[in-house]
PDB file of C-alpha atoms in Angstrom:
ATOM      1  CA  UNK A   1      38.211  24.256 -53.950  1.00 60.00           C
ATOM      2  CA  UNK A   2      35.709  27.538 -54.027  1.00 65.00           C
ATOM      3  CA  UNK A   3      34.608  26.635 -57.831  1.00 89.00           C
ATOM      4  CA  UNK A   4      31.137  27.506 -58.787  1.00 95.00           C
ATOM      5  CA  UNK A   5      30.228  26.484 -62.052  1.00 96.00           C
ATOM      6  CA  UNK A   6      27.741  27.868 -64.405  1.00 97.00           C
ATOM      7  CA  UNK A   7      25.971  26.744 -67.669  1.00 97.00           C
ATOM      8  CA  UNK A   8      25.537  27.855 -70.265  1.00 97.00           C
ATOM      9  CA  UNK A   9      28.315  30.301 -71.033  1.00 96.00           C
ATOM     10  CA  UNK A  10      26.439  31.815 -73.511  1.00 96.00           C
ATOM     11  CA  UNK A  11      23.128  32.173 -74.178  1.00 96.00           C
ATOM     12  CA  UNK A  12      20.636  33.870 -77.385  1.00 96.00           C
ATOM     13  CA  UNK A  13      16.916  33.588 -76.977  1.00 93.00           C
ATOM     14  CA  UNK A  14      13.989  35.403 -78.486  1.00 90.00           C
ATOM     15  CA  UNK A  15      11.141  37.014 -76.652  1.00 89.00           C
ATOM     16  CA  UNK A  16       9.155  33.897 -76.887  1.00 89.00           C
ATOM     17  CA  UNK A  17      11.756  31.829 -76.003  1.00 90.00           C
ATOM     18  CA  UNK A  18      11.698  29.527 -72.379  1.00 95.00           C
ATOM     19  CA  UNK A  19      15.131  29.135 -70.724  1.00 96.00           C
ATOM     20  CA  UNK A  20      16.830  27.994 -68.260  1.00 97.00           C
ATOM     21  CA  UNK A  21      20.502  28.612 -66.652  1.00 98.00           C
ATOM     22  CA  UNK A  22      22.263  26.746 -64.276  1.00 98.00           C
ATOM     23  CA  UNK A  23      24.057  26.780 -61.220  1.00 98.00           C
ATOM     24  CA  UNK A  24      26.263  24.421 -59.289  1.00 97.00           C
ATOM     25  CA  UNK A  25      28.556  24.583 -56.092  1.00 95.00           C
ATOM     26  CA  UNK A  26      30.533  21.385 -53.913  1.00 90.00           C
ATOM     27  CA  UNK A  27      32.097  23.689 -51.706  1.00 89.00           C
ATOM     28  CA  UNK A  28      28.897  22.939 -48.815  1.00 89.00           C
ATOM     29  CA  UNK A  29      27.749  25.938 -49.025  1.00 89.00           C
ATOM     30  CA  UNK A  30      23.899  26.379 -47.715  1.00 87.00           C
ATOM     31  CA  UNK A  31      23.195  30.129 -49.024  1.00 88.00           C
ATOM     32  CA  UNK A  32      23.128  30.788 -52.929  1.00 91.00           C
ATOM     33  CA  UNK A  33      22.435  33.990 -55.116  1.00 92.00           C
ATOM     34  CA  UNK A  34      21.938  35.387 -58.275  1.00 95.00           C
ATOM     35  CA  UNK A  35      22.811  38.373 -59.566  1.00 95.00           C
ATOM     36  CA  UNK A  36      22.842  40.369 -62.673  1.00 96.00           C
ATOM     37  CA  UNK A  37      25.401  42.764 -63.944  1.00 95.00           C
ATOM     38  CA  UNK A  38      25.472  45.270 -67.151  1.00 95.00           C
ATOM     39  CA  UNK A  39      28.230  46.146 -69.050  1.00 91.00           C
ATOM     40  CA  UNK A  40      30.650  48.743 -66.612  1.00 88.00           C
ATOM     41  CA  UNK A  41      28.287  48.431 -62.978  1.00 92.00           C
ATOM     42  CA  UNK A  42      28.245  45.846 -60.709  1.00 93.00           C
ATOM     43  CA  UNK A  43      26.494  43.292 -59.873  1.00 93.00           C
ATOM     44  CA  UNK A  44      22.994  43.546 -58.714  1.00 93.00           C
ATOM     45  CA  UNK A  45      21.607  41.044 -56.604  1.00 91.00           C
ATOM     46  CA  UNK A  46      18.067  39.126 -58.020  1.00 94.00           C
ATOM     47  CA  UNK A  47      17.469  36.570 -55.574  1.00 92.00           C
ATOM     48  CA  UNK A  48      19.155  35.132 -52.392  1.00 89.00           C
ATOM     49  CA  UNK A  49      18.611  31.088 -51.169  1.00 90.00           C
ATOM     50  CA  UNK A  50      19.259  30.080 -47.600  1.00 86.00           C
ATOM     51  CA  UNK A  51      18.828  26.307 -47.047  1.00 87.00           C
ATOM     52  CA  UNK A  52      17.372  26.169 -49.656  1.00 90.00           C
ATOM     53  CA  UNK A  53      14.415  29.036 -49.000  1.00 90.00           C
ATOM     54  CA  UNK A  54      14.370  31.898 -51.335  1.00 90.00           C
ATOM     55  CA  UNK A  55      15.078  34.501 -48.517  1.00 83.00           C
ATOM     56  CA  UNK A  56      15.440  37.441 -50.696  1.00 81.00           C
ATOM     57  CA  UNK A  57      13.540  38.580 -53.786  1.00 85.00           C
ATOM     58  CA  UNK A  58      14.421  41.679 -55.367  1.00 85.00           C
ATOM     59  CA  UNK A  59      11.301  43.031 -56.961  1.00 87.00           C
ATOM     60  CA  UNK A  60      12.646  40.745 -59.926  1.00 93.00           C
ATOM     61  CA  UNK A  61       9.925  40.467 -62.627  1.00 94.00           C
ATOM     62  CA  UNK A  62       7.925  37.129 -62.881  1.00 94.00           C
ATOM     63  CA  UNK A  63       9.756  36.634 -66.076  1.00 95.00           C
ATOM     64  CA  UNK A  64      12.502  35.423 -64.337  1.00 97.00           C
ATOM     65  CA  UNK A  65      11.811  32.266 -61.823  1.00 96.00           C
ATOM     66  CA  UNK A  66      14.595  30.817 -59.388  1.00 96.00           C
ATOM     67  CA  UNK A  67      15.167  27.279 -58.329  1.00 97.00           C
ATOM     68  CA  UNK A  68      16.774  25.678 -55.832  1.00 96.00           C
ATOM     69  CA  UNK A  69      16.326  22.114 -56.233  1.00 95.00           C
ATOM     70  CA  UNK A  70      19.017  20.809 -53.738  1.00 92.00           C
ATOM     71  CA  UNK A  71      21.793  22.747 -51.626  1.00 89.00           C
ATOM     72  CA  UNK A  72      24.555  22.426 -54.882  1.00 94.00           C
ATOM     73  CA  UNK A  73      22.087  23.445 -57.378  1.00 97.00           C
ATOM     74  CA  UNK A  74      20.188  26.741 -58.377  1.00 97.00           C
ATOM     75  CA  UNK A  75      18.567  27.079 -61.452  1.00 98.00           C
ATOM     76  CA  UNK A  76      17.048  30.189 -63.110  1.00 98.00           C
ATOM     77  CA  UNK A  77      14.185  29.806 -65.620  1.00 97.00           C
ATOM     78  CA  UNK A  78      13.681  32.255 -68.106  1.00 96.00           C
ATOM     79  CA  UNK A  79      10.455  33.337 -69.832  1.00 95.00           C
ATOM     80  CA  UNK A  80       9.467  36.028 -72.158  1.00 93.00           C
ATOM     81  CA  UNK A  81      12.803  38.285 -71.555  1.00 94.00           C
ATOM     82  CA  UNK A  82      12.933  41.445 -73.083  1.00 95.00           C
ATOM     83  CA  UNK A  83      16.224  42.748 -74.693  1.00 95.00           C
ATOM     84  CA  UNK A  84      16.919  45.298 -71.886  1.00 96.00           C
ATOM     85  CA  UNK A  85      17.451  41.613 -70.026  1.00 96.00           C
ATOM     86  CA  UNK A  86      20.567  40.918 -72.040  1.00 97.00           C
ATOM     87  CA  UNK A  87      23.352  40.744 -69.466  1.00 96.00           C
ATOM     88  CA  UNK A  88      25.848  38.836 -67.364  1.00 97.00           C
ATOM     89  CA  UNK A  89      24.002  36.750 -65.184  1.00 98.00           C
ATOM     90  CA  UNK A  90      26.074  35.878 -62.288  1.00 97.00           C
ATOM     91  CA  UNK A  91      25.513  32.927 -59.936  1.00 96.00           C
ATOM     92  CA  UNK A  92      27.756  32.963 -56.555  1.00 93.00           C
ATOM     93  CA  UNK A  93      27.254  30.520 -52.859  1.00 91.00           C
ATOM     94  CA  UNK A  94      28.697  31.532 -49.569  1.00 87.00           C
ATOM     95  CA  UNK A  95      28.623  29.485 -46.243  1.00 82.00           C
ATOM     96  CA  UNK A  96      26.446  31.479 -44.319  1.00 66.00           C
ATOM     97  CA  UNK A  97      23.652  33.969 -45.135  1.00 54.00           C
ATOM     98  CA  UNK A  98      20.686  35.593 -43.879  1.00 51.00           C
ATOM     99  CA  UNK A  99      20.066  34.668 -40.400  1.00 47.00           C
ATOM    100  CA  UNK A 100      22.584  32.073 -40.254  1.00 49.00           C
ATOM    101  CA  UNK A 101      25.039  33.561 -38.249  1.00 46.00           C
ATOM    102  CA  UNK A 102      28.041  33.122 -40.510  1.00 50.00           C
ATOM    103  CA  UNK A 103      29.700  35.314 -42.095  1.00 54.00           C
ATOM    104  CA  UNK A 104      28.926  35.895 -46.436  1.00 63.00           C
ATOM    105  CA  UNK A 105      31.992  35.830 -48.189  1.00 78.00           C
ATOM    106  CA  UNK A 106      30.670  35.166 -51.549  1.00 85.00           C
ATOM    107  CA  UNK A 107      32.325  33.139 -54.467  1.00 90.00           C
ATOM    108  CA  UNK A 108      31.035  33.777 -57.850  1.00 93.00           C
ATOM    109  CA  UNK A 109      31.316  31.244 -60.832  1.00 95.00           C
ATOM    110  CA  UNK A 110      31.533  33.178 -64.226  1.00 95.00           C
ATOM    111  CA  UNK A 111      28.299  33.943 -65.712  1.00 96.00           C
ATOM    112  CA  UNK A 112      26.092  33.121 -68.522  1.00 97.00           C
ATOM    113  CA  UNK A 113      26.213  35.936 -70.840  1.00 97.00           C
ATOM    114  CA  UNK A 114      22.820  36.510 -71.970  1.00 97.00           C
ATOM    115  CA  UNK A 115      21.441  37.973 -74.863  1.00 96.00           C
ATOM    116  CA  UNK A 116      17.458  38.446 -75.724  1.00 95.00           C
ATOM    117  CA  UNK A 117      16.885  39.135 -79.186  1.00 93.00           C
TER     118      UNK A 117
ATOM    119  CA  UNK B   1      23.909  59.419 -51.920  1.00 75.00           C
ATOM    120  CA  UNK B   2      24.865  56.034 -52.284  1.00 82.00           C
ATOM    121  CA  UNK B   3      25.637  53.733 -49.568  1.00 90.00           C
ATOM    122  CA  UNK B   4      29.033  52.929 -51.513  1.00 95.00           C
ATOM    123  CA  UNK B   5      31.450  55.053 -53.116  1.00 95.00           C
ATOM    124  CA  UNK B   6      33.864  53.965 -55.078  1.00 95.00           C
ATOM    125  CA  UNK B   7      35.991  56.060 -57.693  1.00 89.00           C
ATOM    126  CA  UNK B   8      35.170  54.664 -61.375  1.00 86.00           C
ATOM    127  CA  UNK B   9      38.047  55.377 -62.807  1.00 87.00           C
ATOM    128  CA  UNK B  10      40.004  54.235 -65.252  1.00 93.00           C
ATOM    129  CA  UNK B  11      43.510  54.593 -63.075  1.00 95.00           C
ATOM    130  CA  UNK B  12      46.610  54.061 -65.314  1.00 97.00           C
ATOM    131  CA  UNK B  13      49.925  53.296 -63.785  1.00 97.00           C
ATOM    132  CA  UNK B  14      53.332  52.167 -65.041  1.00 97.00           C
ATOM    133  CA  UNK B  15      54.255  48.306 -64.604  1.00 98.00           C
ATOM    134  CA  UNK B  16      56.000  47.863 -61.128  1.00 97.00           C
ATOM    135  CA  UNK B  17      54.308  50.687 -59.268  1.00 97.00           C
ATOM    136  CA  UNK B  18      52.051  50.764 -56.002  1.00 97.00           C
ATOM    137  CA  UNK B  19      48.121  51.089 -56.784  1.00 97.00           C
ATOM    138  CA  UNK B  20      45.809  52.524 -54.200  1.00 97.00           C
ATOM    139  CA  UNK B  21      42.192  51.341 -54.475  1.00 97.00           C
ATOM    140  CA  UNK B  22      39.655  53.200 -52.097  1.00 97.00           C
ATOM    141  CA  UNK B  23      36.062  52.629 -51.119  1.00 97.00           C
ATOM    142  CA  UNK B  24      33.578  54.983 -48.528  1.00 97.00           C
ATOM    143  CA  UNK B  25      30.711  53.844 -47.637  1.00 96.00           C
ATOM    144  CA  UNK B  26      27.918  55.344 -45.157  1.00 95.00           C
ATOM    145  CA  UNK B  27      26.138  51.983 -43.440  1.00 91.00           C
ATOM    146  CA  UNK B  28      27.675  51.708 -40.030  1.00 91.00           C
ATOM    147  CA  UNK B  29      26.354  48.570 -39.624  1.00 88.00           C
ATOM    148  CA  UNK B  30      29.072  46.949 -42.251  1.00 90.00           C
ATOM    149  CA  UNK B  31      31.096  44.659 -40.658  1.00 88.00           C
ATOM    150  CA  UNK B  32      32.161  42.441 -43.738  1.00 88.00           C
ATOM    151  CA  UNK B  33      34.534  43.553 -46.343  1.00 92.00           C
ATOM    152  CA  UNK B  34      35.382  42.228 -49.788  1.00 92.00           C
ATOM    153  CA  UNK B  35      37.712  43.165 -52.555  1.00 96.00           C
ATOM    154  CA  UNK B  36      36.918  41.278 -55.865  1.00 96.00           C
ATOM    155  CA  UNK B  37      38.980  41.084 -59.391  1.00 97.00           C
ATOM    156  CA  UNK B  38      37.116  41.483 -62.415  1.00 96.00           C
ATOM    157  CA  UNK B  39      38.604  40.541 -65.545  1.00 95.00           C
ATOM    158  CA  UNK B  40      36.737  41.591 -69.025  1.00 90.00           C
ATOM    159  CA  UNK B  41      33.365  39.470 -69.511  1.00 85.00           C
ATOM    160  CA  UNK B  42      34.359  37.416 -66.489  1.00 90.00           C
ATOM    161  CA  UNK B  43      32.677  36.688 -62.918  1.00 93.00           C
ATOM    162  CA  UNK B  44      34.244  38.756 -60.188  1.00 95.00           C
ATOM    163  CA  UNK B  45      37.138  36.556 -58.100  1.00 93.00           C
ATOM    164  CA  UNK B  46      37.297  36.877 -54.320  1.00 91.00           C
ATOM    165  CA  UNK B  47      40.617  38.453 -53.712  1.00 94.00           C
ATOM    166  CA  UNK B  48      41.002  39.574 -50.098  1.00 91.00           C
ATOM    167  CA  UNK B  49      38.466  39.344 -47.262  1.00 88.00           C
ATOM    168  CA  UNK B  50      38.089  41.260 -43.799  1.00 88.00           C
ATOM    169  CA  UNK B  51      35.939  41.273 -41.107  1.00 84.00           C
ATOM    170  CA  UNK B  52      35.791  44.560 -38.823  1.00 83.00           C
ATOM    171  CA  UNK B  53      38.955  46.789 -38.821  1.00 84.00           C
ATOM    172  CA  UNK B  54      42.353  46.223 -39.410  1.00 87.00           C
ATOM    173  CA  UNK B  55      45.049  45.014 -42.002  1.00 92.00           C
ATOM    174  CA  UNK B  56      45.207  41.992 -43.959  1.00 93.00           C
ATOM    175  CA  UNK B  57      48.090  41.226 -46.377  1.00 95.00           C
ATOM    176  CA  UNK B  58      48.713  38.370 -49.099  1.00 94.00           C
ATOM    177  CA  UNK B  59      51.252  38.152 -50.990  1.00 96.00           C
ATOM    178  CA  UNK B  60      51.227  41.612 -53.221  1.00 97.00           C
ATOM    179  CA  UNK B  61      48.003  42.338 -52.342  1.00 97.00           C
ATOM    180  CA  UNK B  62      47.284  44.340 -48.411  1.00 97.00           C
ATOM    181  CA  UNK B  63      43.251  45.439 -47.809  1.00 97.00           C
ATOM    182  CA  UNK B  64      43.160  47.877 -44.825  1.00 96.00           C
ATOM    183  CA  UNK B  65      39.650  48.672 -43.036  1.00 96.00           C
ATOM    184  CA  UNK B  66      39.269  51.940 -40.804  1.00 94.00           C
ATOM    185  CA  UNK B  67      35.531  51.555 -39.803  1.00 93.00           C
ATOM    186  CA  UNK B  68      36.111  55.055 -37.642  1.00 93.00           C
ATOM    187  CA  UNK B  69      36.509  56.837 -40.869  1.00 94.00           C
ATOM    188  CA  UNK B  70      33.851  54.365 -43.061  1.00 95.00           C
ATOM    189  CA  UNK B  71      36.962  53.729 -45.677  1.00 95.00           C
ATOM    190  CA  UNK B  72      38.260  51.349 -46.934  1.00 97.00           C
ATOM    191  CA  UNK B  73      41.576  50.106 -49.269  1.00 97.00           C
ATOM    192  CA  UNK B  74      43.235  48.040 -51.285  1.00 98.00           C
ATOM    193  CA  UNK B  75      47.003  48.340 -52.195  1.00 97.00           C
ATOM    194  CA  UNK B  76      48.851  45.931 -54.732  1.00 98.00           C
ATOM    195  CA  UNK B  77      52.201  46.415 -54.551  1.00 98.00           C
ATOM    196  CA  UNK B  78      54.830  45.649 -57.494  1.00 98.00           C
ATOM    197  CA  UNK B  79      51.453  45.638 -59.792  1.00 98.00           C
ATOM    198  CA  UNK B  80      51.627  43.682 -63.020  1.00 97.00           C
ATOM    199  CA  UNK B  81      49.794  44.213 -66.485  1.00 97.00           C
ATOM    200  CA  UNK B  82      47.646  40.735 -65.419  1.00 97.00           C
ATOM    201  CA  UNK B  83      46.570  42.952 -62.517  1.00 97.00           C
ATOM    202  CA  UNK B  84      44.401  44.937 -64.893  1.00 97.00           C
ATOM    203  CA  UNK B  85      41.015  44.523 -64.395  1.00 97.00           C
ATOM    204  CA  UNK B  86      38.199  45.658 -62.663  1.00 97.00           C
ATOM    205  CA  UNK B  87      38.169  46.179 -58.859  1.00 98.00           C
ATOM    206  CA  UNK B  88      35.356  45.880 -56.798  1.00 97.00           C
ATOM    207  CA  UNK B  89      34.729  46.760 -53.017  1.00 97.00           C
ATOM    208  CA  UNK B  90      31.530  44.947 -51.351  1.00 93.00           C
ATOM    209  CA  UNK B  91      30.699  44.822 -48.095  1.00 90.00           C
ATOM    210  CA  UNK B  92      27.561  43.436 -45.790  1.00 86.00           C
ATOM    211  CA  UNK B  93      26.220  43.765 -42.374  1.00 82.00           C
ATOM    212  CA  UNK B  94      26.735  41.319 -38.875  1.00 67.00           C
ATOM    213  CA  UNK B  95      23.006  40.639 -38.776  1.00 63.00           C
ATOM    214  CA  UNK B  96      20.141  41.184 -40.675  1.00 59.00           C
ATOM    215  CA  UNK B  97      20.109  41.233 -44.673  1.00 59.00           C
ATOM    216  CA  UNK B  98      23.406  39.889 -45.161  1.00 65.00           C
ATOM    217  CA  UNK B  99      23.694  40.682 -49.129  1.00 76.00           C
ATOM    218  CA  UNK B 100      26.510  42.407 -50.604  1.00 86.00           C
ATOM    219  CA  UNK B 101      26.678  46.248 -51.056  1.00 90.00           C
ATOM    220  CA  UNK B 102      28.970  46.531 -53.916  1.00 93.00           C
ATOM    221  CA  UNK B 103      30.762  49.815 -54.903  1.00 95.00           C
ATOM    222  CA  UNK B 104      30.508  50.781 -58.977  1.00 94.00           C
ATOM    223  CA  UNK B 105      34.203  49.470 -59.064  1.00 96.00           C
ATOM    224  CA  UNK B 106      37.534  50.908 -60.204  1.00 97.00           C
ATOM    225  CA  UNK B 107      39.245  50.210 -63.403  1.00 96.00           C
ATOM    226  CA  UNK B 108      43.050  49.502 -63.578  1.00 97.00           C
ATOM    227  CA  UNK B 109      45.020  49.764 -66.459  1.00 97.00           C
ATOM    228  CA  UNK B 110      48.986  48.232 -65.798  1.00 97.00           C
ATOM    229  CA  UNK B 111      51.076  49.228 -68.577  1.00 96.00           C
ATOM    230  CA  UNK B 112      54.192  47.349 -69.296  1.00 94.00           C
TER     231      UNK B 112
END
């Protein structure tokens, strides 16, 4: 099984608004990421867990605050977005990743569609 | 000049023929190479995987790595209208940041 499952699907918050989305894997996978994609590009990575250490932060604005509360989960809270936010937010695990010495296929579950009003 | 290339697109072919799906890239350091399916509004799906050079083939589907020439492929032979899509290349390094390098990805268009 190489499921990864996110939640919500979809998602509409305002400006104000505090959010979170949701991310969950059973495949034993010890690195997980988060990316986000706009319409007709590809994905860009936001932040990379390995054993559950955030190993990689892209620059990503405070706004946006990951989680990884066990190796299945990763969560991503959301604060004060601003509509250029709106997006496909993409979770996705592989069985190795930085500095583990295994290789990174990545599986990707299939987003939370995110909208900021 | 990015560290991916990868033709936009959209490529239109007629149901049945062979699609050719190319990626260059610049980092000699990539050892790991992807090919992901996008459909519309979906997450991208793992389709074929490689590691270093060489051929690997499953069932309609063949990826081919030449890291001498930094290019890579994808061919789908026999392609179908639910082959339509969006195709991505990624790739990462052996050591080191291990994220994914994607390329902008092609779009494929199958008609029946």
């Amino acid at each position: 099984d190489t499921e990864v499952t996110q939640t919500p699907k979809h998602l509409v918050m305002g400006m104000t608004n505090k959010k979170s989305l949701k991310c969950e894997q059973h495949m034993g996978h010890r690195a997980m990421y988060w990316y986000k994609q706009k319409a007709k590009k590809p994905p860009e990575l936001m932040f990379v867990y390995s054993y559950e250490k955030l190993s990689i932060n892209e620059s990503v604005p405070s706004r946006f605050s990951p989680e990884c509360p066990n190796s299945s989960l990763l969560n991503l809270h959301l604060h004060a977005l601003q509509p250029e936010d709106s997006a496909l937010y993409l979770c996705a695990s592989s069985q190795g990743g930085a500095g583990t010495g295994v290789p990174g296929t990545q599986y990707f579950g299939p987003g939370t569609r995110l909208t900021v009003l | 000049q990015k560290e991916v290339e990868q033709d936009p697109g959209p490529l239109s072919v007629p149901e049945g023929a062979i699609v050719s799906l190319n990626c260059t890239y610049s980092n000699s350091a990539f050892q790991y190479f992807m090919w992901y399916r996008q459909y519309s509004r979906k997450g991208p799906e793992l389709l074929m995987y490689t590691y270093s050079s060489g051929n690997k083939e499953d069932g309609r589907f063949t990826a081919q790595v030449d890291k001498s020439s930094k290019y890579i492929s994808l061919f789908i032979r026999d392609s179908q209208p639910s082959d339509s899509a969006t195709y991505l290349c990624a790739m990462s390094a052996d050591t080191g940041r291990r994220a994914l390098t994607f390329g902008s990805g092609t779009r494929l268009q199958v008609q029946p």
